[in-house]
Every structure is written in structure tokens, then in C-alpha cells.
């Protein structure tokens, strides 16, 4: 064989006896077939077979299988981000003239997709109060195809009654989709509580290192596989096996990371709930939280993400106080090793309900730093807000004396 040909053709080496703990990274676009007949019948391989790199490699299939098992589903698709998973979970099942109901507390990009793109495609979009199954029942129509849920709600942490909502949706022959990113499959299994489709932003807790974007769609019924797979193929959407290997590696420590951040976050939430500057702490595992009973009934644990609602007089000083943080980083997302603080605006993302508190609340994601140093950072933030409060209250007195 000519040297040039040998440079291109790769010899096969035996793999018997090679059993590493890590998952191999299989990169591929073209997948070859043993003969012309196998190539001609490649479509018959179905969703489990290999036909082209876009539809999966052993690396991505390993991740899909792990997620499918944890979610108690029948199949999982990987997407380039969590929001891509949300979009691709609903679009195969909606046509012009159909109706979708979305929880008013859903992830803002999901709301934007509905308002900007689903409406443009002729889908009737409506939002519902996540705390009111009666609101869902009253808004169901004969053309309602999907009821989209997220619990806890983005930032404000409302817990919806999924079994009850799912029963209402299924009575109207609508599918139930569920964004499970806050809980992960370790803390909640939506398919076991009535959902038909569950999405995860693997970007966050599962990958765990804030360095990769990925999402997943898991279905509980095999009839949902083909519509989703076909749309993903038509749109040419795939994920990198290298990224999938990073998520697989992060998955191995998910349990210990999640339990650590859960413990520290709940400890901090309890301390903050009693602080004089704090109006409320939004954390489902707090006994004082309005949705605690449903959370305790359905969930297996909590996560390291919660929100702080400051009193009106204090909330106006939050932006300046954030600049005093030394351990917490200011940034979006959550679930990585680094703790994050994110001021979140609420009012613009509510239409079916009214947010009663200040527009901006503080969302914290607890990472893996020393918890005593993290708490000292929070105290630094609170001290800064308090100092600004005192300065404001003293200002009239100083003005009067100087006059």
C-alpha cells in the first residue's frame, strides 16, 4: 500500500482488555458502512442506530443513556444549550392555530421564544398562574397542545403542583413539558409526577464547571421520539462529543457537589431570613416558604440556588453593595464551582400574575468555596447596604444643622 494511502487509512487495533473508567471521545461526521446494502438501509437503523455524526456517537449516546436512566425516561436528546432544549421540546408539537400554556414564572428566554417566534408562526400563546391549577383548567382549549411548566419558578421559586396540573392537561389531551434545571434529576423526577417531556440545562449543575453549554430533552413515551428527532435533524442541530465528555465528567461529582451546595444554601437562607434588611428569602426548603408543603411532598432535595427579597428601602442600595463582594462573582447562570450573585429584574416577565415585591431581587448560587468565607462576603454586602441606609436616614439631620 502506498505511503499516501497509509497516511489516510487507519489500522484497527484490538480493544479487548482495554477497560478505562473514562468515556472515550468519539468524534465523527461521516460514519462508514460495511457494504452498499448497509448504506442503502441506514434509515432502518432508527433512533438507536448510527448513521451520521449529527445523530450521535458513542460518547453522546453514553451521556444520553445516563440522563435517560436518571430521569426514568425512554430516550434523551442532547442540545447545544438549555434554552435550545426548551425550544426543541415544544416546536415539533405546535402548528399554526394551536395553543400553548406557559407558566408565568418560566425562564425568560422561553417566554421570549413564545412571544417572538411561536406567535409569529401562528401559535396562540397564553400564560398561567403556576400556583393555580384552576387557572390552567379555565384556560385549556380544544387546541391546547402543550402546558409548559417550570418549578421552582425562575428566580422567584414558586412551586407548582405538577401531578394536579398534569391531570388537567392530559384530560384535555395536551402534553406537559417541564424545565427541571433547578432541581436536576437527583432532586426531582418530573416524568414520575405526570410530565411527558423534561428538559435540563446541563450547562449548570450537571456539567458543574461553568465551561460548557449543553441541554437535554428526555421523553417518557416512545411516540414522542420521532417528532423531536426529525426536527433536530432538519435544523441540523448537534452537540460536540468533546463537550459531552466534559458533561459526563462533571456528572460523576454531581451528587456530592449538589448536596454540599444544598446544605450551605439552606443554612445561609435560614440566617438571612432573620436579617432586618431582608423582607423574605425565597427558598422552597424553608418551612416558611409558601410552596414548602408541595416541595416536601414531591422533591427529593433542594439545590444551591435561592433568592433574597430586600425591604424596599434597602433594595435601592443593592447595586452599589454588590461591588463590595470579594468571593461571590457577579454573573448569570448557576451550578458551577464558583458562587454567583445575580440581581434579577422581575416585573417585565409577568403577565398572568403580579409580582408584589421590588422589581430587583438578588439570586445567589452557592459554589464550593469555604462556607465561612462565603458568609463573610454576604455579611460584607449587608453591611454595605446598612451603611447606605444609615447615610440616607442621617442626611436630613445634617442638612438641618448646617443651615
Short mmCIF file of C-alpha atoms in Angstrom, two decimals:
data_model
loop_
_atom_site.label_atom_id
_atom_site.label_comp_id
_atom_site.label_asym_id
_atom_site.label_seq_id
_atom_site.Cartn_x
_atom_site.Cartn_y
_atom_site.Cartn_z
CA UNK A 1 0.00 0.00 0.00
CA UNK A 2 1.34 3.40 -0.95
CA UNK A 3 2.54 5.68 1.84
CA UNK A 4 -0.04 8.31 0.94
CA UNK A 5 -2.84 5.79 1.30
CA UNK A 6 -1.42 4.54 4.59
CA UNK A 7 -1.46 8.12 5.90
CA UNK A 8 -5.20 8.26 5.29
CA UNK A 9 -6.31 4.75 6.23
CA UNK A 10 -6.12 3.99 9.95
CA UNK A 11 -5.33 0.46 11.09
CA UNK A 12 -7.68 -1.19 13.52
CA UNK A 13 -6.12 -2.11 16.85
CA UNK A 14 -7.59 -4.60 19.31
CA UNK A 15 -9.58 -3.10 22.20
CA UNK A 16 -10.14 -6.32 24.12
CA UNK A 17 -8.86 -5.90 27.67
CA UNK A 18 -8.90 -2.11 27.49
CA UNK A 19 -11.48 -1.02 30.06
CA UNK A 20 -10.88 2.58 31.20
CA UNK A 21 -13.11 4.35 33.70
CA UNK A 22 -13.37 7.42 31.49
CA UNK A 23 -15.64 7.52 28.44
CA UNK A 24 -13.82 7.70 25.12
CA UNK A 25 -14.35 10.76 22.93
CA UNK A 26 -15.69 9.64 19.55
CA UNK A 27 -15.60 12.45 17.01
CA UNK A 28 -17.36 11.83 13.72
CA UNK A 29 -19.26 13.41 10.91
CA UNK A 30 -19.09 10.58 8.35
CA UNK A 31 -19.87 7.07 9.56
CA UNK A 32 -18.94 4.29 7.16
CA UNK A 33 -20.86 1.12 6.38
CA UNK A 34 -19.59 -2.40 5.74
CA UNK A 35 -21.25 -2.62 2.30
CA UNK A 36 -23.62 -0.88 -0.11
CA UNK A 37 -26.66 -2.71 1.23
CA UNK A 38 -25.99 -1.49 4.77
CA UNK A 39 -25.66 2.06 3.49
CA UNK A 40 -28.87 1.84 1.48
CA UNK A 41 -30.81 0.63 4.51
CA UNK A 42 -29.26 3.06 7.01
CA UNK A 43 -32.64 4.72 7.66
CA UNK A 44 -33.89 1.45 9.09
CA UNK A 45 -31.44 1.72 11.98
CA UNK A 46 -33.86 4.06 13.73
CA UNK A 47 -33.02 6.41 16.57
CA UNK A 48 -30.78 3.84 18.26
CA UNK A 49 -28.54 3.25 15.25
CA UNK A 50 -25.58 5.24 13.96
CA UNK A 51 -25.93 6.80 10.54
CA UNK A 52 -24.24 10.23 10.68
CA UNK A 53 -22.35 12.14 13.33
CA UNK A 54 -25.17 14.68 13.72
CA UNK A 55 -27.39 11.95 15.16
CA UNK A 56 -24.94 10.78 17.79
CA UNK A 57 -21.71 8.98 18.57
CA UNK A 58 -20.91 6.52 21.36
CA UNK A 59 -19.83 9.48 23.51
CA UNK A 60 -23.06 11.41 23.19
CA UNK A 61 -25.13 8.24 23.44
CA UNK A 62 -23.43 7.41 26.75
CA UNK A 63 -24.49 10.78 28.16
CA UNK A 64 -27.99 10.38 26.76
CA UNK A 65 -28.28 6.94 28.36
CA UNK A 66 -27.16 8.22 31.74
CA UNK A 67 -29.70 11.04 31.67
CA UNK A 68 -32.49 8.76 30.43
CA UNK A 69 -31.92 6.42 33.36
CA UNK A 70 -31.85 9.19 35.96
CA UNK A 71 -34.97 10.82 34.52
CA UNK A 72 -36.87 7.49 34.34
CA UNK A 73 -37.49 8.17 30.64
CA UNK A 74 -37.31 6.20 27.40
CA UNK A 75 -34.93 8.40 25.35
CA UNK A 76 -32.87 11.57 25.65
CA UNK A 77 -31.70 14.10 23.06
CA UNK A 78 -28.77 16.44 23.60
CA UNK A 79 -28.93 20.08 22.50
CA UNK A 80 -26.38 22.92 22.38
CA UNK A 81 -27.92 24.70 25.43
CA UNK A 82 -30.70 24.51 27.96
CA UNK A 83 -32.83 27.00 26.06
CA UNK A 84 -32.31 25.03 22.86
CA UNK A 85 -33.73 22.05 24.73
CA UNK A 86 -36.79 24.07 25.76
CA UNK A 87 -37.39 25.30 22.21
CA UNK A 88 -36.90 21.90 20.57
CA UNK A 89 -39.14 20.25 23.15
CA UNK A 90 -42.19 22.27 22.13
CA UNK A 91 -41.76 23.18 18.47
CA UNK A 92 -42.35 19.68 16.99
CA UNK A 93 -45.80 19.58 18.54
CA UNK A 94 -47.14 23.02 17.59
CA UNK A 95 -48.79 24.16 14.35
CA UNK A 96 -50.42 27.44 13.35
CA UNK A 97 -53.71 27.73 15.22
CA UNK A 98 -52.56 25.63 18.16
CA UNK A 99 -52.49 26.91 21.73
CA UNK A 100 -49.72 26.68 24.33
CA UNK A 101 -50.00 27.47 28.05
CA UNK A 102 -46.79 28.57 29.77
CA UNK A 103 -46.14 29.11 33.47
CA UNK A 104 -45.87 32.84 34.15
CA UNK A 105 -42.63 32.21 36.04
CA UNK A 106 -40.88 30.35 33.22
CA UNK A 107 -37.29 31.06 32.20
CA UNK A 108 -37.37 34.48 30.45
CA UNK A 109 -35.84 33.21 27.14
CA UNK A 110 -38.66 30.64 26.97
CA UNK A 111 -41.16 33.47 27.33
CA UNK A 112 -39.32 35.40 24.63
CA UNK A 113 -39.43 32.40 22.28
CA UNK A 114 -43.17 32.17 22.79
CA UNK A 115 -43.84 35.88 22.36
CA UNK A 116 -41.46 36.45 19.45
CA UNK A 117 -41.39 33.22 17.45
CA UNK A 118 -44.32 30.98 18.35
CA UNK A 119 -46.75 33.88 17.89
CA UNK A 120 -45.09 34.73 14.56
CA UNK A 121 -45.68 31.13 13.44
CA UNK A 122 -49.37 31.41 14.28
CA UNK A 123 -49.37 29.70 17.67
CA UNK A 124 -51.68 31.19 20.29
CA UNK A 125 -49.62 31.83 23.43
CA UNK A 126 -51.07 32.25 26.89
CA UNK A 127 -49.51 32.34 30.36
CA UNK A 128 -50.92 30.86 33.55
CA UNK A 129 -50.55 31.36 37.28
CA UNK A 130 -48.27 28.49 38.37
CA UNK A 131 -49.89 28.43 41.81
CA UNK A 132 -53.41 27.99 40.43
CA UNK A 133 -54.44 24.70 38.80
CA UNK A 134 -57.84 26.34 38.44
CA UNK A 135 -56.29 28.98 36.18
CA UNK A 136 -54.87 26.24 33.97
CA UNK A 137 -58.22 24.46 33.84
CA UNK A 138 -60.02 27.68 32.87
CA UNK A 139 -57.53 28.42 30.05
CA UNK A 140 -57.45 24.96 28.48
CA UNK A 141 -58.91 24.84 24.95
CA UNK A 142 -59.59 22.17 22.40
CA UNK A 143 -56.46 23.38 20.55
CA UNK A 144 -54.20 23.40 23.61
CA UNK A 145 -51.28 21.18 22.69
CA UNK A 146 -48.73 21.86 25.44
CA UNK A 147 -48.73 23.03 29.05
CA UNK A 148 -45.20 24.21 29.81
CA UNK A 149 -44.07 24.15 33.43
CA UNK A 150 -41.05 25.14 35.44
CA UNK A 151 -40.78 24.55 39.18
CA UNK A 152 -39.38 26.20 41.16
CA UNK A 153 -40.11 29.26 39.04
CA UNK A 154 -37.15 31.17 37.68
CA UNK A 155 -35.73 33.35 40.44
CA UNK A 156 -38.93 33.68 42.48
CA UNK A 157 -39.07 29.94 43.23
CA UNK A 158 -42.82 29.26 43.03
CA UNK A 159 -43.60 25.53 43.38
CA UNK A 160 -46.42 24.25 41.19
CA UNK A 161 -48.49 21.14 41.81
CA UNK A 162 -47.28 19.09 38.84
CA UNK A 163 -49.47 15.99 39.39
CA UNK A 164 -52.58 18.16 39.52
CA UNK A 165 -51.59 20.29 36.52
CA UNK A 166 -50.62 17.22 34.51
CA UNK A 167 -54.01 15.61 35.17
CA UNK A 168 -55.75 18.73 33.89
CA UNK A 169 -53.55 18.92 30.80
CA UNK A 170 -53.90 15.23 29.97
CA UNK A 171 -57.66 15.41 30.34
CA UNK A 172 -57.51 17.94 27.52
CA UNK A 173 -55.08 15.72 25.56
CA UNK A 174 -52.22 18.22 25.92
CA UNK A 175 -48.60 17.33 26.53
CA UNK A 176 -46.85 18.51 29.67
CA UNK A 177 -43.30 19.87 29.38
CA UNK A 178 -41.16 20.62 32.39
CA UNK A 179 -37.91 22.58 32.80
CA UNK A 180 -36.14 20.81 35.67
CA UNK A 181 -32.87 22.75 35.73
CA UNK A 182 -33.08 23.98 39.35
CA UNK A 183 -33.64 20.53 40.83
CA UNK A 184 -31.77 18.24 38.39
CA UNK A 185 -32.92 14.61 38.21
CA UNK A 186 -31.33 13.99 41.61
CA UNK A 187 -33.86 16.21 43.36
CA UNK A 188 -36.97 15.84 41.19
CA UNK A 189 -38.17 13.44 38.52
CA UNK A 190 -40.95 15.18 36.55
CA UNK A 191 -41.76 12.15 34.38
CA UNK A 192 -42.74 10.29 37.53
CA UNK A 193 -45.13 13.10 38.50
CA UNK A 194 -47.05 13.44 35.26
CA UNK A 195 -44.80 15.29 32.81
CA UNK A 196 -44.34 13.92 29.29
CA UNK A 197 -41.15 15.83 28.43
CA UNK A 198 -38.43 17.09 30.75
CA UNK A 199 -35.60 19.45 29.87
CA UNK A 200 -32.37 20.19 31.71
CA UNK A 201 -29.77 22.89 31.24
CA UNK A 202 -26.77 20.60 31.62
CA UNK A 203 -24.74 23.82 31.45
CA UNK A 204 -25.46 24.37 35.12
CA UNK A 205 -25.32 21.79 37.93
CA UNK A 206 -24.69 18.71 35.80
CA UNK A 207 -21.58 19.95 33.99
CA UNK A 208 -20.69 21.83 37.14
CA UNK A 209 -17.70 23.89 36.00
CA UNK A 210 -19.18 26.84 34.07
CA UNK A 211 -17.21 25.97 30.95
CA UNK A 212 -19.62 24.14 28.67
CA UNK A 213 -23.07 24.76 27.19
CA UNK A 214 -25.49 21.87 26.75
CA UNK A 215 -29.10 20.88 27.28
CA UNK A 216 -31.16 17.71 27.24
CA UNK A 217 -34.69 16.63 26.33
CA UNK A 218 -35.98 13.41 27.86
CA UNK A 219 -39.31 11.86 26.90
CA UNK A 220 -41.42 9.40 28.78
CA UNK A 221 -43.23 7.97 25.74
CA UNK A 222 -41.58 6.46 22.68
CA UNK A 223 -44.18 8.12 20.44
CA UNK A 224 -42.52 11.48 21.13
CA UNK A 225 -39.08 10.39 19.90
CA UNK A 226 -39.57 10.66 16.15
CA UNK A 227 -41.09 14.19 16.05
CA UNK A 228 -38.26 15.62 18.14
CA UNK A 229 -35.51 13.67 16.38
CA UNK A 230 -36.83 14.68 12.97
CA UNK A 231 -36.92 18.39 13.81
CA UNK A 232 -33.43 18.27 15.31
CA UNK A 233 -32.19 16.64 12.10
CA UNK A 234 -33.96 19.09 9.81
CA UNK A 235 -32.50 22.01 11.71
CA UNK A 236 -29.04 20.44 11.70
CA UNK A 237 -28.59 20.63 15.45
CA UNK A 238 -25.98 18.52 17.19
CA UNK A 239 -23.53 18.68 20.10
CA UNK A 240 -19.79 18.21 20.31
CA UNK A 241 -18.56 14.85 21.64
CA UNK A 242 -15.81 16.78 23.43
CA UNK A 243 -18.42 18.85 25.24
CA UNK A 244 -20.40 15.71 26.01
CA UNK A 245 -17.29 14.17 27.60
CA UNK A 246 -16.94 17.24 29.84
CA UNK A 247 -20.55 16.89 30.95
CA UNK A 248 -20.01 13.18 31.61
CA UNK A 249 -17.01 14.02 33.76
CA UNK A 250 -18.96 16.66 35.68
CA UNK A 251 -21.82 14.20 36.16
CA UNK A 252 -19.63 11.96 38.30
CA UNK A 253 -19.35 14.58 41.06
CA UNK A 254 -22.89 15.96 40.75
CA UNK A 255 -24.13 14.14 43.84
CA UNK A 256 -21.51 15.47 46.25
CA UNK A 257 -21.50 18.97 44.74
CA UNK A 258 -25.28 19.25 44.84
CA UNK A 259 -25.56 18.04 48.43
CA UNK A 260 -22.83 20.43 49.57
CA UNK A 261 -24.40 23.47 47.89
CA UNK A 262 -27.84 22.38 49.14
CA UNK A 263 -26.63 22.29 52.75
CA UNK A 264 -24.76 25.59 52.65
CA UNK A 265 -27.52 27.41 50.75
CA UNK A 266 -30.20 26.32 53.21
CA UNK A 267 -28.00 27.36 56.15
CA UNK A 268 -27.48 30.79 54.59
CA UNK A 269 -31.19 31.11 53.75
CA UNK A 270 -32.15 30.46 57.37
CA UNK A 271 -29.68 33.10 58.61
CA UNK A 272 -30.78 35.69 56.05
CA UNK A 273 -34.47 35.17 56.77
CA UNK A 274 -33.98 36.83 60.19
CA UNK A 275 -31.94 39.80 58.99
CA UNK A 276 -33.60 43.21 59.49
CA UNK A 277 -32.82 44.31 55.90
CA UNK A 278 -34.48 41.24 54.39
CA UNK A 279 -38.18 41.12 53.60
CA UNK A 280 -38.23 37.45 52.52
CA UNK A 281 -35.92 34.66 51.48
CA UNK A 282 -37.22 32.67 48.53
CA UNK A 283 -36.11 29.08 49.13
CA UNK A 284 -38.55 26.13 48.81
CA UNK A 285 -36.89 24.15 51.62
CA UNK A 286 -37.63 26.87 54.18
CA UNK A 287 -40.64 25.91 56.30
CA UNK A 288 -41.92 29.50 55.98
CA UNK A 289 -41.95 29.38 52.18
CA UNK A 290 -45.45 29.31 50.69
CA UNK A 291 -44.78 26.30 48.47
CA UNK A 292 -42.87 24.29 51.05
CA UNK A 293 -45.55 21.61 51.55
CA UNK A 294 -45.67 20.67 47.86
CA UNK A 295 -41.88 20.83 47.61
CA UNK A 296 -41.56 18.46 50.58
CA UNK A 297 -44.15 16.10 49.10
CA UNK A 298 -42.64 15.81 45.61
CA UNK A 299 -38.96 16.73 45.74
CA UNK A 300 -36.04 14.63 46.93
CA UNK A 301 -33.91 17.61 47.97
CA UNK A 302 -33.10 21.20 47.13
CA UNK A 303 -30.28 22.92 45.29
CA UNK A 304 -27.79 25.68 45.94
CA UNK A 305 -29.84 28.42 44.26
CA UNK A 306 -32.16 30.77 46.14
CA UNK A 307 -33.19 34.42 46.12
CA UNK A 308 -33.28 37.30 48.60
CA UNK A 309 -36.02 39.89 48.62
CA UNK A 310 -34.78 43.01 50.40
CA UNK A 311 -37.02 45.58 52.03
CA UNK A 312 -37.95 48.46 49.73
CA UNK A 313 -35.67 50.97 51.42
CA UNK A 314 -32.71 48.59 51.23
CA UNK A 315 -33.18 47.23 47.70
CA UNK A 316 -32.20 50.54 46.09
CA UNK A 317 -28.70 50.16 47.53
CA UNK A 318 -28.17 46.62 46.23
CA UNK A 319 -26.32 47.53 43.02
CA UNK A 320 -23.63 49.52 44.84
CA UNK A 321 -23.31 46.89 47.56
CA UNK A 322 -22.64 44.13 45.03
CA UNK A 323 -19.32 45.81 44.21
CA UNK A 324 -18.09 45.02 47.72
CA UNK A 325 -18.23 41.25 47.14
CA UNK A 326 -14.84 39.52 47.09
CA UNK A 327 -15.71 35.80 46.85
CA UNK A 328 -19.04 35.78 45.02
CA UNK A 329 -18.73 36.62 41.34
CA UNK A 330 -21.43 38.71 39.68
CA UNK A 331 -22.83 36.75 36.78
CA UNK A 332 -25.72 34.82 35.29
CA UNK A 333 -26.27 31.05 35.37
CA UNK A 334 -25.64 28.82 38.37
CA UNK A 335 -24.43 25.39 39.45
CA UNK A 336 -20.69 25.79 38.93
CA UNK A 337 -17.88 25.55 41.46
CA UNK A 338 -17.82 29.36 41.80
CA UNK A 339 -20.52 31.10 43.81
CA UNK A 340 -22.52 33.68 41.87
CA UNK A 341 -24.66 36.68 42.72
CA UNK A 342 -27.12 37.99 40.12
CA UNK A 343 -29.54 40.92 40.56
CA UNK A 344 -32.66 39.85 38.68
CA UNK A 345 -35.45 42.07 37.34
CA UNK A 346 -38.91 40.54 37.69
CA UNK A 347 -41.70 42.94 36.66
CA UNK A 348 -41.10 42.71 32.91
CA UNK A 349 -41.56 38.94 32.94
CA UNK A 350 -45.03 38.64 34.46
CA UNK A 351 -48.34 38.92 32.64
CA UNK A 352 -50.71 36.34 34.19
CA UNK A 353 -49.66 37.25 37.73
CA UNK A 354 -48.39 40.32 39.52
CA UNK A 355 -45.05 40.36 41.34
CA UNK A 356 -45.76 42.14 44.65
CA UNK A 357 -42.20 42.93 45.73
CA UNK A 358 -39.39 45.18 44.49
CA UNK A 359 -38.56 44.75 40.82
CA UNK A 360 -34.98 43.63 41.51
CA UNK A 361 -34.16 40.72 43.79
CA UNK A 362 -30.85 39.03 44.43
CA UNK A 363 -30.33 35.44 43.31
CA UNK A 364 -27.44 33.51 44.82
CA UNK A 365 -25.84 30.30 43.58
CA UNK A 366 -23.66 28.60 46.18
CA UNK A 367 -20.47 27.01 44.90
CA UNK A 368 -17.65 25.11 46.53
CA UNK A 369 -15.64 27.85 48.25
CA UNK A 370 -15.13 27.82 52.01
CA UNK A 371 -18.55 28.44 53.50
CA UNK A 372 -17.24 30.74 56.26
CA UNK A 373 -15.60 33.00 53.69
CA UNK A 374 -18.78 32.97 51.63
CA UNK A 375 -20.84 34.01 54.64
CA UNK A 376 -18.34 36.77 55.44
CA UNK A 377 -18.86 38.01 51.87
CA UNK A 378 -22.63 38.10 52.38
CA UNK A 379 -22.13 39.99 55.64
CA UNK A 380 -19.93 42.46 53.74
CA UNK A 381 -22.79 43.00 51.29
CA UNK A 382 -25.31 43.50 54.10
CA UNK A 383 -23.01 45.91 55.94
CA UNK A 384 -22.65 48.00 52.79
CA UNK A 385 -26.43 48.18 52.33
CA UNK A 386 -26.86 49.08 56.00
CA UNK A 387 -24.25 51.83 55.76
CA UNK A 388 -26.05 53.33 52.77
CA UNK A 389 -29.33 53.11 54.65
CA UNK A 390 -27.88 54.95 57.65
CA UNK A 391 -26.32 57.60 55.44
CA UNK A 392 -29.67 58.23 53.79
CA UNK A 393 -31.53 58.47 57.10
CA UNK A 394 -28.95 60.89 58.54
CA UNK A 395 -28.93 63.21 55.52
CA UNK A 396 -31.90 65.46 56.54
CA UNK A 397 -30.50 65.90 60.05
CA UNK A 398 -27.12 67.04 58.73
CA UNK A 399 -28.79 69.45 56.31
CA UNK A 400 -30.86 71.00 59.08
CA UNK A 401 -27.82 71.55 61.34
CA UNK A 402 -25.71 73.02 58.56
CA UNK A 403 -28.44 75.58 57.87
#
